[in-house]
Amino acid sequence: MRHFISQSLIMAELQLQHEVEPQLLNGDDLNEEREDADTSESLKKKRRKKKRNKASAPDGEEGENSAGKKKKKKKKKKGLKGQTDPPSVPICELYPNGDFPKGEECEYPPSKDGSRFILSQFAPVQSFCKKENGCVPYLHYKYLYNEETLTLWYACLPPRRSAAWRTTSEEKRALDMANEEMWSDFRQAAEAHRQVRSYVRSWIQPGMTMIDICEKLEDCSRRLIKENGLKAGLAFPTGCSINHCAAHYTPNAGDPTVLRYDDVCKIDFGTHINGRIIDCAFTVTFNPKYDRLLEAVRDATNTGIKFAGIDVRLCDVGETIQEVMESYEVEIDGKTYQGNMRNLNGHSIGQYRIHSGKTVPIVKGGEATRMEEGEAYAIETFGSTGRGAVHDDMECSHYMKNFNVGHVPIRLPRAKHLLNVINENFGTLAFCRRWLDRLGESKYLMALKNLCDLGIIDPYPPLCDIKGSYTAQYEHTILLRPTYKEVVSRGDDY
């Protein structure tokens, strides 16, 4: 009996244990679930906190990883840093995506068709514009009456076609995009030119020597263009011609010339990327009595730019420039002057070739050659209070290798060495004696003269009007793109 009772008690205890254990296990599971819920809630809270911090914090105080990524994205979107003062950051670093600022884009002027005048006879004249006469209305016309035959003739200029179609033509757009790399090189060089000349205007003043002005300008230009052999650099020496000297003057070593308050100084310098040259110039004065002279020359240059375009005759550009220049009366020290230079010209620009064959006159006459699509031109005008014609004068400083020269035997070893230096550093771009000094060359004048005598190097001495006169200059580089005419060197200054 006791045995039975004990067995039944043991069985009851075991049963109770079985019933309790599942309950305990279920309780542990619940606790674990509660702990999991707590941890997930705490994680959610932490995430919410982070989001709040990110929203409230400025861009620079975000989390390390996200901040880095966001900053990088912003830099890519902007694509440019700020320029320093004085300028020292190269243009290619300011615009790392290669999207350089464009110049002023202009529509081409309307083109003329056919001959200069067309003579037609009508009776009556009032029916000129009627279709039954089979006539086309012309924009410009004159009445001509022949007294012998008692007939009335109608002389009319050919109709002018708008060039607006170029901006929408798919073919012209495709041609424009095909040359985008070339346009980009021009724009990079032009942006360097704009920033350098803005910097020069901030510090140039009377009392400075011309050597200091040129070297300070060229140092800045070399930094911004990021000079790299023949791939990028200065296109020609800095011209700083004063008063009656109109062009091609830069000081040689030891030149003591100082800029004075009453001087008229032409600053003409060039930059290039891969031989795509920007040729651009402006005039600096301190005395306001020259303002009218500068205004006349600037207006003439802008008129020449406006009239230039594809299929425009070069002589017609010169005629319009002369008309504008002669419309101004310039009074200086009680004397009145009117006129511009007769024997200075603008010119076409080729790769590594500052004067590539075509000349743009600034007076009536000249060649009837037409401008062509894809060409680049330097449109420049000069005004003078002198005779209006220049001649070679003063000590020579500008030199350039003849672009078309073939192999010429050279006997002098020093001349051979000098030619190697010129080929390596300048190629067919212009250079000056100061630049040879900068490369460490010395006692080279005899060798340079020998190269000039052989026709390998061409000297370009200063061009001067009569002494006591004043000359002014403004110049821009234009690109005759298939779609637009781009004044690539245009800036806020001029």
Short mmCIF file of C-alpha atoms in Angstrom, two decimals:
data_model
loop_
_atom_site.label_atom_id
_atom_site.label_comp_id
_atom_site.label_asym_id
_atom_site.label_seq_id
_atom_site.Cartn_x
_atom_site.Cartn_y
_atom_site.Cartn_z
CA MET A 1 0.00 0.00 0.00
CA ARG A 2 2.80 2.38 0.92
CA HIS A 3 4.61 1.37 -2.20
CA PHE A 4 1.55 2.18 -4.28
CA ILE A 5 1.04 5.53 -2.56
CA SER A 6 4.70 6.47 -3.07
CA GLN A 7 4.50 5.49 -6.69
CA SER A 8 1.34 7.54 -7.16
CA LEU A 9 3.03 10.50 -5.41
CA ILE A 10 6.06 10.21 -7.67
CA MET A 11 3.79 10.06 -10.72
CA ALA A 12 1.90 13.14 -9.54
CA GLU A 13 5.15 15.06 -8.97
CA LEU A 14 6.44 14.13 -12.41
CA GLN A 15 3.14 15.25 -13.92
CA LEU A 16 3.34 18.54 -12.07
CA GLN A 17 6.94 19.06 -13.27
CA HIS A 18 5.84 18.39 -16.84
CA GLU A 19 3.10 20.95 -16.49
CA VAL A 20 5.38 23.57 -14.89
CA GLU A 21 8.34 23.22 -17.31
CA PRO A 22 6.43 24.23 -20.40
CA GLN A 23 5.11 27.22 -18.47
CA LEU A 24 8.67 28.24 -17.51
CA LEU A 25 9.87 27.78 -21.05
CA ASN A 26 7.00 29.88 -22.34
CA GLY A 27 7.89 32.56 -19.81
CA ASP A 28 11.53 32.63 -21.01
CA ASP A 29 10.39 32.93 -24.60
CA LEU A 30 8.21 35.85 -23.64
CA ASN A 31 11.08 37.53 -21.88
CA GLU A 32 13.28 37.01 -24.93
CA GLU A 33 10.61 38.46 -27.20
CA ARG A 34 10.26 41.44 -24.88
CA GLU A 35 14.04 41.97 -24.94
CA ASP A 36 14.04 41.76 -28.77
CA ALA A 37 11.26 44.30 -28.94
CA ASP A 38 13.13 46.61 -26.59
CA THR A 39 16.31 46.40 -28.65
CA SER A 40 14.43 47.03 -31.92
CA GLU A 41 12.70 50.04 -30.38
CA SER A 42 16.04 51.41 -29.14
CA LEU A 43 17.54 50.94 -32.62
CA LYS A 44 14.59 52.77 -34.14
CA LYS A 45 15.07 55.59 -31.65
CA LYS A 46 18.78 55.81 -32.51
CA ARG A 47 17.95 55.94 -36.21
CA ARG A 48 15.40 58.70 -35.60
CA LYS A 49 18.03 60.64 -33.62
CA LYS A 50 20.54 60.32 -36.46
CA LYS A 51 17.96 61.53 -38.96
CA ARG A 52 17.14 64.53 -36.76
CA ASN A 53 20.86 65.35 -36.39
CA LYS A 54 21.38 65.13 -40.15
CA ALA A 55 18.41 67.39 -40.83
CA SER A 56 19.42 69.97 -38.23
CA ALA A 57 23.21 69.93 -38.84
CA PRO A 58 24.77 72.08 -41.65
CA ASP A 59 26.39 70.45 -44.65
CA GLY A 60 29.82 70.40 -43.07
CA GLU A 61 28.65 68.70 -39.79
CA GLU A 62 27.03 65.55 -41.14
CA GLY A 63 28.20 62.01 -40.57
CA GLU A 64 31.64 61.23 -41.87
CA ASN A 65 30.74 58.87 -44.71
CA SER A 66 27.63 60.66 -45.89
CA ALA A 67 29.30 64.06 -45.59
CA GLY A 68 32.21 62.97 -47.75
CA LYS A 69 29.92 61.58 -50.40
CA LYS A 70 27.68 64.63 -50.42
CA LYS A 71 30.61 67.01 -50.62
CA LYS A 72 32.04 65.09 -53.59
CA LYS A 73 28.67 65.21 -55.37
CA LYS A 74 28.40 68.94 -54.80
CA LYS A 75 31.88 69.52 -56.21
CA LYS A 76 30.99 67.54 -59.32
CA LYS A 77 27.82 69.54 -59.82
CA LYS A 78 29.53 72.90 -59.37
CA GLY A 79 32.62 72.04 -61.41
CA LEU A 80 34.63 75.06 -60.30
CA LYS A 81 36.56 76.51 -57.37
CA GLY A 82 36.98 80.15 -56.56
CA GLN A 83 39.84 82.13 -58.07
CA THR A 84 42.43 83.60 -55.71
CA ASP A 85 43.54 87.22 -55.52
CA PRO A 86 45.98 87.65 -57.21
CA PRO A 87 44.90 84.94 -59.68
CA SER A 88 46.93 81.73 -59.31
CA VAL A 89 44.52 78.81 -59.94
CA PRO A 90 44.82 77.47 -63.53
CA ILE A 91 41.67 77.74 -65.64
CA CYS A 92 41.65 73.97 -66.24
CA GLU A 93 41.36 73.47 -62.45
CA LEU A 94 38.64 76.09 -62.11
CA TYR A 95 36.59 74.16 -64.68
CA PRO A 96 37.65 70.50 -64.21
CA ASN A 97 34.68 69.23 -66.26
CA GLY A 98 36.05 71.09 -69.31
CA ASP A 99 32.92 73.23 -69.70
CA PHE A 100 34.63 76.60 -70.18
CA PRO A 101 32.63 79.85 -70.50
CA LYS A 102 31.50 80.70 -74.01
CA GLY A 103 32.11 84.08 -75.56
CA GLU A 104 29.39 86.31 -77.00
CA GLU A 105 27.31 84.31 -79.52
CA CYS A 106 25.87 86.41 -82.37
CA GLU A 107 23.76 85.61 -85.41
CA TYR A 108 25.50 86.12 -88.71
CA PRO A 109 24.59 89.25 -90.72
CA PRO A 110 22.12 88.75 -93.59
CA SER A 111 23.83 87.65 -96.81
CA LYS A 112 23.43 89.21 -100.26
CA ASP A 113 22.61 87.16 -103.34
CA GLY A 114 23.73 87.84 -106.89
CA SER A 115 25.40 90.93 -108.26
CA ARG A 116 25.67 94.39 -106.77
CA PHE A 117 22.74 96.00 -108.67
CA ILE A 118 19.96 94.65 -110.90
CA LEU A 119 18.42 96.92 -113.56
CA SER A 120 14.80 96.31 -114.54
CA GLN A 121 12.27 98.25 -116.66
CA PHE A 122 8.67 98.48 -115.54
CA ALA A 123 5.57 100.19 -116.87
CA PRO A 124 4.07 101.37 -114.70
CA VAL A 125 6.49 101.39 -111.80
CA GLN A 126 3.66 100.90 -109.28
CA SER A 127 3.28 97.31 -110.48
CA PHE A 128 6.80 96.44 -109.34
CA CYS A 129 5.66 94.35 -106.39
CA LYS A 130 2.82 92.61 -108.23
CA LYS A 131 3.22 88.94 -109.06
CA GLU A 132 1.87 89.29 -112.60
CA ASN A 133 5.03 91.15 -113.53
CA GLY A 134 7.08 88.18 -112.34
CA CYS A 135 9.11 90.43 -110.04
CA VAL A 136 10.45 89.93 -106.56
CA PRO A 137 10.30 92.88 -104.14
CA TYR A 138 13.77 94.18 -103.26
CA LEU A 139 14.71 95.95 -100.06
CA HIS A 140 16.91 98.74 -101.50
CA TYR A 141 16.24 100.52 -104.78
CA LYS A 142 16.70 103.70 -106.90
CA TYR A 143 14.75 105.21 -109.80
CA LEU A 144 16.86 105.86 -112.92
CA TYR A 145 15.32 107.93 -115.76
CA ASN A 146 16.88 107.85 -119.22
CA GLU A 147 16.05 111.16 -120.94
CA GLU A 148 17.14 109.96 -124.42
CA THR A 149 14.82 106.97 -124.61
CA LEU A 150 12.27 108.38 -122.15
CA THR A 151 12.27 105.13 -120.22
CA LEU A 152 12.27 104.53 -116.49
CA TRP A 153 14.61 101.96 -115.06
CA TYR A 154 14.55 100.46 -111.62
CA ALA A 155 17.97 99.81 -110.02
CA CYS A 156 17.76 97.58 -106.98
CA LEU A 157 20.08 95.81 -104.58
CA PRO A 158 19.74 92.03 -104.32
CA PRO A 159 17.52 90.71 -101.51
CA ARG A 160 19.20 89.93 -98.17
CA ARG A 161 18.73 86.45 -96.73
CA SER A 162 18.65 85.99 -92.98
CA ALA A 163 21.25 83.64 -91.53
CA ALA A 164 18.98 82.54 -88.66
CA TRP A 165 18.52 79.13 -90.32
CA ARG A 166 22.06 78.20 -89.26
CA THR A 167 21.04 78.17 -85.58
CA THR A 168 18.32 75.54 -86.16
CA SER A 169 19.89 73.46 -88.94
CA GLU A 170 20.63 69.90 -87.74
CA GLU A 171 23.50 69.63 -90.20
CA LYS A 172 25.17 72.82 -88.91
CA ARG A 173 24.65 71.75 -85.30
CA ALA A 174 26.31 68.43 -86.01
CA LEU A 175 29.28 70.21 -87.64
CA ASP A 176 29.50 72.51 -84.64
CA MET A 177 29.56 69.57 -82.21
CA ALA A 178 32.19 67.79 -84.30
CA ASN A 179 34.58 70.68 -83.63
CA GLU A 180 33.67 71.10 -79.95
CA GLU A 181 37.16 70.15 -78.79
CA MET A 182 38.68 72.95 -80.86
CA TRP A 183 36.10 75.52 -79.63
CA SER A 184 36.82 74.37 -76.06
CA ASP A 185 40.56 75.04 -76.48
CA PHE A 186 39.80 78.57 -77.70
CA ARG A 187 37.44 79.16 -74.75
CA GLN A 188 39.95 77.97 -72.17
CA ALA A 189 42.61 80.32 -73.57
CA ALA A 190 40.06 83.16 -73.72
CA GLU A 191 39.04 82.72 -70.07
CA ALA A 192 42.71 82.93 -69.06
CA HIS A 193 43.03 86.12 -71.12
CA ARG A 194 39.96 87.69 -69.47
CA GLN A 195 41.18 86.97 -65.94
CA VAL A 196 44.74 88.15 -66.66
CA ARG A 197 43.66 91.47 -68.21
CA SER A 198 41.24 92.09 -65.34
CA TYR A 199 44.15 91.55 -62.95
CA VAL A 200 46.43 93.85 -64.97
CA ARG A 201 43.86 96.67 -64.90
CA SER A 202 43.80 96.48 -61.09
CA TRP A 203 47.47 97.41 -60.62
CA ILE A 204 48.87 99.08 -63.75
CA GLN A 205 49.75 102.71 -63.01
CA PRO A 206 52.13 105.51 -63.99
CA GLY A 207 55.67 105.15 -62.67
CA MET A 208 56.01 101.42 -63.41
CA THR A 209 58.72 100.28 -65.81
CA MET A 210 57.52 98.52 -68.96
CA ILE A 211 59.65 95.46 -68.08
CA ASP A 212 57.91 95.12 -64.70
CA ILE A 213 54.47 95.45 -66.33
CA CYS A 214 55.24 92.80 -68.97
CA GLU A 215 56.86 90.31 -66.60
CA LYS A 216 54.10 90.60 -64.00
CA LEU A 217 51.46 90.09 -66.71
CA GLU A 218 53.29 87.14 -68.27
CA ASP A 219 53.87 85.41 -64.91
CA CYS A 220 50.14 85.53 -64.18
CA SER A 221 49.29 84.39 -67.70
CA ARG A 222 51.64 81.39 -67.43
CA ARG A 223 50.00 80.32 -64.16
CA LEU A 224 46.42 80.59 -65.41
CA ILE A 225 47.09 78.89 -68.74
CA LYS A 226 49.17 76.24 -66.90
CA GLU A 227 52.11 76.53 -69.27
CA ASN A 228 53.13 73.17 -70.69
CA GLY A 229 55.65 73.34 -73.54
CA LEU A 230 53.91 73.76 -76.88
CA LYS A 231 50.60 72.37 -75.57
CA ALA A 232 49.68 75.46 -73.54
CA GLY A 233 51.30 78.82 -72.95
CA LEU A 234 51.79 82.35 -74.24
CA ALA A 235 51.01 82.84 -77.93
CA PHE A 236 53.27 85.86 -78.48
CA PRO A 237 55.19 88.47 -76.46
CA THR A 238 53.27 91.10 -74.52
CA GLY A 239 52.96 94.24 -76.62
CA CYS A 240 52.99 97.45 -74.58
CA SER A 241 53.43 100.02 -77.35
CA ILE A 242 53.29 103.64 -76.17
CA ASN A 243 51.93 106.76 -77.89
CA HIS A 244 53.14 107.02 -81.53
CA CYS A 245 54.29 103.36 -81.46
CA ALA A 246 51.25 101.33 -82.54
CA ALA A 247 52.39 97.69 -82.29
CA HIS A 248 55.16 95.11 -81.84
CA TYR A 249 56.99 96.81 -78.98
CA THR A 250 58.01 94.87 -75.89
CA PRO A 251 61.02 95.92 -73.80
CA ASN A 252 64.33 94.12 -74.20
CA ALA A 253 66.56 93.52 -71.17
CA GLY A 254 67.81 96.78 -69.68
CA ASP A 255 65.10 98.95 -71.28
CA PRO A 256 64.50 101.81 -68.78
CA THR A 257 61.17 103.02 -70.28
CA VAL A 258 58.64 104.07 -67.63
CA LEU A 259 54.86 104.41 -68.09
CA ARG A 260 53.74 108.04 -67.58
CA TYR A 261 50.39 109.70 -66.78
CA ASP A 262 49.99 111.21 -70.28
CA ASP A 263 50.89 108.02 -72.16
CA VAL A 264 48.55 105.96 -74.36
CA CYS A 265 49.61 102.33 -73.88
CA LYS A 266 48.34 99.42 -76.00
CA ILE A 267 48.36 96.11 -74.06
CA ASP A 268 48.34 93.30 -76.64
CA PHE A 269 49.01 89.76 -75.42
CA GLY A 270 47.98 86.25 -76.43
CA THR A 271 47.34 82.84 -74.88
CA HIS A 272 46.92 79.45 -76.52
CA ILE A 273 45.83 75.87 -75.84
CA ASN A 274 47.08 73.30 -78.36
CA GLY A 275 47.94 76.13 -80.75
CA ARG A 276 44.43 77.66 -80.66
CA ILE A 277 45.40 81.30 -80.23
CA ILE A 278 43.53 84.13 -78.54
CA ASP A 279 44.75 87.49 -79.89
CA CYS A 280 43.13 90.31 -77.92
CA ALA A 281 44.20 93.87 -77.07
CA PHE A 282 43.03 96.98 -75.24
CA THR A 283 44.32 100.50 -74.57
CA VAL A 284 45.25 101.93 -71.15
CA THR A 285 45.15 105.66 -70.45
CA PHE A 286 45.11 107.70 -67.24
CA ASN A 287 44.37 111.16 -68.67
CA PRO A 288 40.66 111.53 -69.61
CA LYS A 289 41.52 113.71 -72.64
CA TYR A 290 42.05 110.51 -74.66
CA ASP A 291 38.60 109.04 -73.88
CA ARG A 292 37.09 110.08 -77.21
CA LEU A 293 39.94 108.46 -79.16
CA LEU A 294 39.46 105.19 -77.26
CA GLU A 295 35.68 105.35 -77.76
CA ALA A 296 36.09 105.75 -81.53
CA VAL A 297 38.49 102.80 -81.85
CA ARG A 298 36.38 100.55 -79.61
CA ASP A 299 33.23 101.37 -81.62
CA ALA A 300 35.06 100.69 -84.90
CA THR A 301 36.25 97.29 -83.63
CA ASN A 302 32.75 96.33 -82.49
CA THR A 303 31.32 97.42 -85.85
CA GLY A 304 33.86 95.28 -87.68
CA ILE A 305 32.93 92.32 -85.47
CA LYS A 306 29.21 92.90 -86.08
CA PHE A 307 29.65 93.03 -89.86
CA ALA A 308 32.05 90.05 -90.10
CA GLY A 309 30.66 86.63 -90.96
CA ILE A 310 30.62 83.65 -93.29
CA ASP A 311 30.73 84.68 -96.99
CA VAL A 312 31.34 88.36 -96.09
CA ARG A 313 33.99 90.05 -98.23
CA LEU A 314 37.03 91.28 -96.30
CA CYS A 315 37.05 94.62 -98.16
CA ASP A 316 33.45 95.28 -97.05
CA VAL A 317 34.47 94.84 -93.40
CA GLY A 318 37.23 97.42 -93.90
CA GLU A 319 34.80 99.86 -95.49
CA THR A 320 32.38 99.71 -92.54
CA ILE A 321 35.24 100.17 -90.05
CA GLN A 322 36.47 103.27 -91.90
CA GLU A 323 32.96 104.79 -91.95
CA VAL A 324 32.67 104.47 -88.17
CA MET A 325 36.16 105.83 -87.48
CA GLU A 326 35.61 108.87 -89.70
CA SER A 327 32.27 109.62 -88.03
CA TYR A 328 34.17 110.57 -84.84
CA GLU A 329 35.90 113.87 -84.29
CA VAL A 330 38.61 113.50 -81.63
CA GLU A 331 39.79 116.66 -79.90
CA ILE A 332 43.07 116.55 -77.95
CA ASP A 333 44.78 119.69 -76.61
CA GLY A 334 42.61 121.94 -78.78
CA LYS A 335 43.30 120.10 -82.06
CA THR A 336 40.71 117.98 -83.89
CA TYR A 337 41.66 114.64 -85.45
CA GLN A 338 39.72 112.23 -87.64
CA GLY A 339 40.93 109.00 -89.14
CA ASN A 340 42.52 105.61 -88.59
CA MET A 341 45.54 103.61 -89.69
CA ARG A 342 45.69 102.79 -93.39
CA ASN A 343 48.37 100.10 -93.35
CA LEU A 344 47.47 98.01 -90.29
CA ASN A 345 45.05 95.11 -90.54
CA GLY A 346 43.22 92.36 -88.75
CA HIS A 347 44.03 88.81 -89.81
CA SER A 348 42.94 85.19 -89.88
CA ILE A 349 44.38 82.88 -87.19
CA GLY A 350 45.53 79.30 -87.76
CA GLN A 351 46.77 76.59 -85.41
CA TYR A 352 50.19 77.70 -84.10
CA ARG A 353 50.05 80.47 -86.72
CA ILE A 354 49.11 83.97 -85.62
CA HIS A 355 48.82 85.33 -89.21
CA SER A 356 47.46 82.54 -91.38
CA GLY A 357 47.10 84.26 -94.74
CA LYS A 358 43.99 86.47 -94.90
CA THR A 359 44.04 90.14 -93.89
CA VAL A 360 41.07 92.19 -92.67
CA PRO A 361 41.59 95.82 -93.74
CA ILE A 362 40.42 98.72 -91.59
CA VAL A 363 39.93 101.10 -94.52
CA LYS A 364 38.07 100.96 -97.82
CA GLY A 365 39.64 98.75 -100.49
CA GLY A 366 41.61 95.58 -100.09
CA GLU A 367 40.87 92.04 -101.15
CA ALA A 368 37.43 90.81 -102.16
CA THR A 369 38.23 87.43 -100.56
CA ARG A 370 35.39 86.06 -98.46
CA MET A 371 35.42 84.79 -94.89
CA GLU A 372 34.70 81.08 -94.60
CA GLU A 373 32.99 78.76 -92.16
CA GLY A 374 35.25 77.34 -89.44
CA GLU A 375 37.82 80.15 -89.59
CA ALA A 376 39.08 82.26 -86.69
CA TYR A 377 39.88 85.96 -87.08
CA ALA A 378 41.47 88.74 -85.07
CA ILE A 379 39.38 91.85 -85.71
CA GLU A 380 41.46 94.85 -84.68
CA THR A 381 41.35 98.56 -85.38
CA PHE A 382 43.77 101.40 -84.73
CA GLY A 383 43.09 105.08 -84.41
CA SER A 384 45.83 107.71 -84.80
CA THR A 385 46.31 111.44 -84.42
CA GLY A 386 49.29 111.25 -86.80
CA ARG A 387 49.60 110.52 -90.53
CA GLY A 388 47.62 107.28 -90.21
CA ALA A 389 50.43 105.13 -91.61
CA VAL A 390 53.10 103.18 -89.73
CA HIS A 391 56.72 102.33 -90.53
CA ASP A 392 59.44 100.18 -88.91
CA ASP A 393 61.28 101.99 -86.15
CA MET A 394 63.19 101.43 -82.88
CA GLU A 395 65.04 98.33 -81.68
CA CYS A 396 63.53 94.98 -82.67
CA SER A 397 62.20 92.69 -79.94
CA HIS A 398 59.63 90.41 -81.68
CA TYR A 399 60.70 87.40 -83.76
CA MET A 400 58.92 84.40 -85.25
CA LYS A 401 59.92 81.33 -87.20
CA ASN A 402 58.82 81.36 -90.83
CA PHE A 403 55.86 78.97 -90.99
CA ASN A 404 56.58 77.81 -94.55
CA VAL A 405 60.36 77.50 -94.37
CA GLY A 406 61.84 74.20 -95.46
CA HIS A 407 65.24 72.74 -94.65
CA VAL A 408 67.96 75.39 -94.74
CA PRO A 409 71.62 74.39 -94.13
CA ILE A 410 73.14 76.27 -91.17
CA ARG A 411 76.90 76.58 -90.75
CA LEU A 412 77.25 78.36 -87.40
CA PRO A 413 77.05 75.92 -84.46
CA ARG A 414 75.56 78.62 -82.19
CA ALA A 415 72.87 79.33 -84.78
CA LYS A 416 72.04 75.59 -84.93
CA HIS A 417 71.78 75.48 -81.13
CA LEU A 418 69.58 78.59 -81.03
CA LEU A 419 67.23 77.16 -83.68
CA ASN A 420 66.88 73.97 -81.62
CA VAL A 421 65.95 76.08 -78.56
CA ILE A 422 63.38 78.02 -80.64
CA ASN A 423 61.86 74.85 -82.13
CA GLU A 424 61.60 73.19 -78.72
CA ASN A 425 60.11 76.14 -76.81
CA PHE A 426 58.21 78.24 -79.36
CA GLY A 427 57.81 76.27 -82.59
CA THR A 428 56.14 78.65 -85.06
CA LEU A 429 54.80 80.95 -82.31
CA ALA A 430 56.28 84.44 -81.85
CA PHE A 431 58.89 85.07 -79.15
CA CYS A 432 61.06 87.91 -77.87
CA ARG A 433 64.60 88.36 -76.60
CA ARG A 434 63.45 88.50 -72.97
CA TRP A 435 62.09 84.96 -73.34
CA LEU A 436 65.44 83.72 -74.65
CA ASP A 437 67.11 85.36 -71.61
CA ARG A 438 64.60 83.58 -69.37
CA LEU A 439 65.64 80.21 -70.85
CA GLY A 440 69.24 80.91 -69.89
CA GLU A 441 70.48 81.80 -73.39
CA SER A 442 73.26 84.40 -73.63
CA LYS A 443 75.38 85.95 -76.39
CA TYR A 444 72.84 84.83 -79.00
CA LEU A 445 72.41 88.07 -81.02
CA MET A 446 74.87 87.04 -83.76
CA ALA A 447 73.21 83.62 -84.07
CA LEU A 448 69.76 85.24 -84.16
CA LYS A 449 70.86 87.62 -86.91
CA ASN A 450 72.25 84.67 -88.89
CA LEU A 451 68.87 82.86 -88.67
CA CYS A 452 67.13 86.05 -89.82
CA ASP A 453 69.52 86.46 -92.74
CA LEU A 454 68.85 82.87 -93.82
CA GLY A 455 65.08 83.51 -93.79
CA ILE A 456 64.41 80.91 -91.08
CA ILE A 457 63.38 83.53 -88.51
CA ASP A 458 61.48 86.73 -89.39
CA PRO A 459 62.05 89.90 -87.32
CA TYR A 460 59.02 92.08 -86.47
CA PRO A 461 60.29 95.54 -85.42
CA PRO A 462 58.00 98.09 -83.72
CA LEU A 463 55.49 99.83 -86.03
CA CYS A 464 55.33 103.58 -85.45
CA ASP A 465 53.48 106.67 -86.71
CA ILE A 466 55.14 110.10 -86.58
CA LYS A 467 56.60 111.17 -83.24
CA GLY A 468 54.28 113.24 -81.07
CA SER A 469 51.16 111.42 -82.27
CA TYR A 470 48.94 109.09 -80.25
CA THR A 471 47.63 105.68 -81.35
CA ALA A 472 44.96 103.47 -79.76
CA GLN A 473 43.96 99.85 -80.39
CA TYR A 474 41.16 97.40 -79.55
CA GLU A 475 41.07 93.79 -80.73
CA HIS A 476 39.01 90.63 -80.32
CA THR A 477 39.19 87.05 -81.59
CA ILE A 478 36.06 85.72 -83.33
CA LEU A 479 35.16 82.14 -84.33
CA LEU A 480 33.04 81.57 -87.45
CA ARG A 481 31.24 78.49 -86.16
CA PRO A 482 28.69 76.73 -88.40
CA THR A 483 25.80 77.89 -86.18
CA TYR A 484 26.91 81.16 -84.59
CA LYS A 485 29.62 83.77 -84.75
CA GLU A 486 31.32 83.64 -81.34
CA VAL A 487 33.29 86.62 -80.04
CA VAL A 488 35.26 84.24 -77.88
CA SER A 489 37.45 86.84 -76.13
CA ARG A 490 34.55 89.15 -75.20
CA GLY A 491 34.44 90.15 -71.53
CA ASP A 492 32.64 92.55 -69.21
CA ASP A 493 35.40 95.11 -69.77
CA TYR A 494 35.12 95.46 -73.56
#
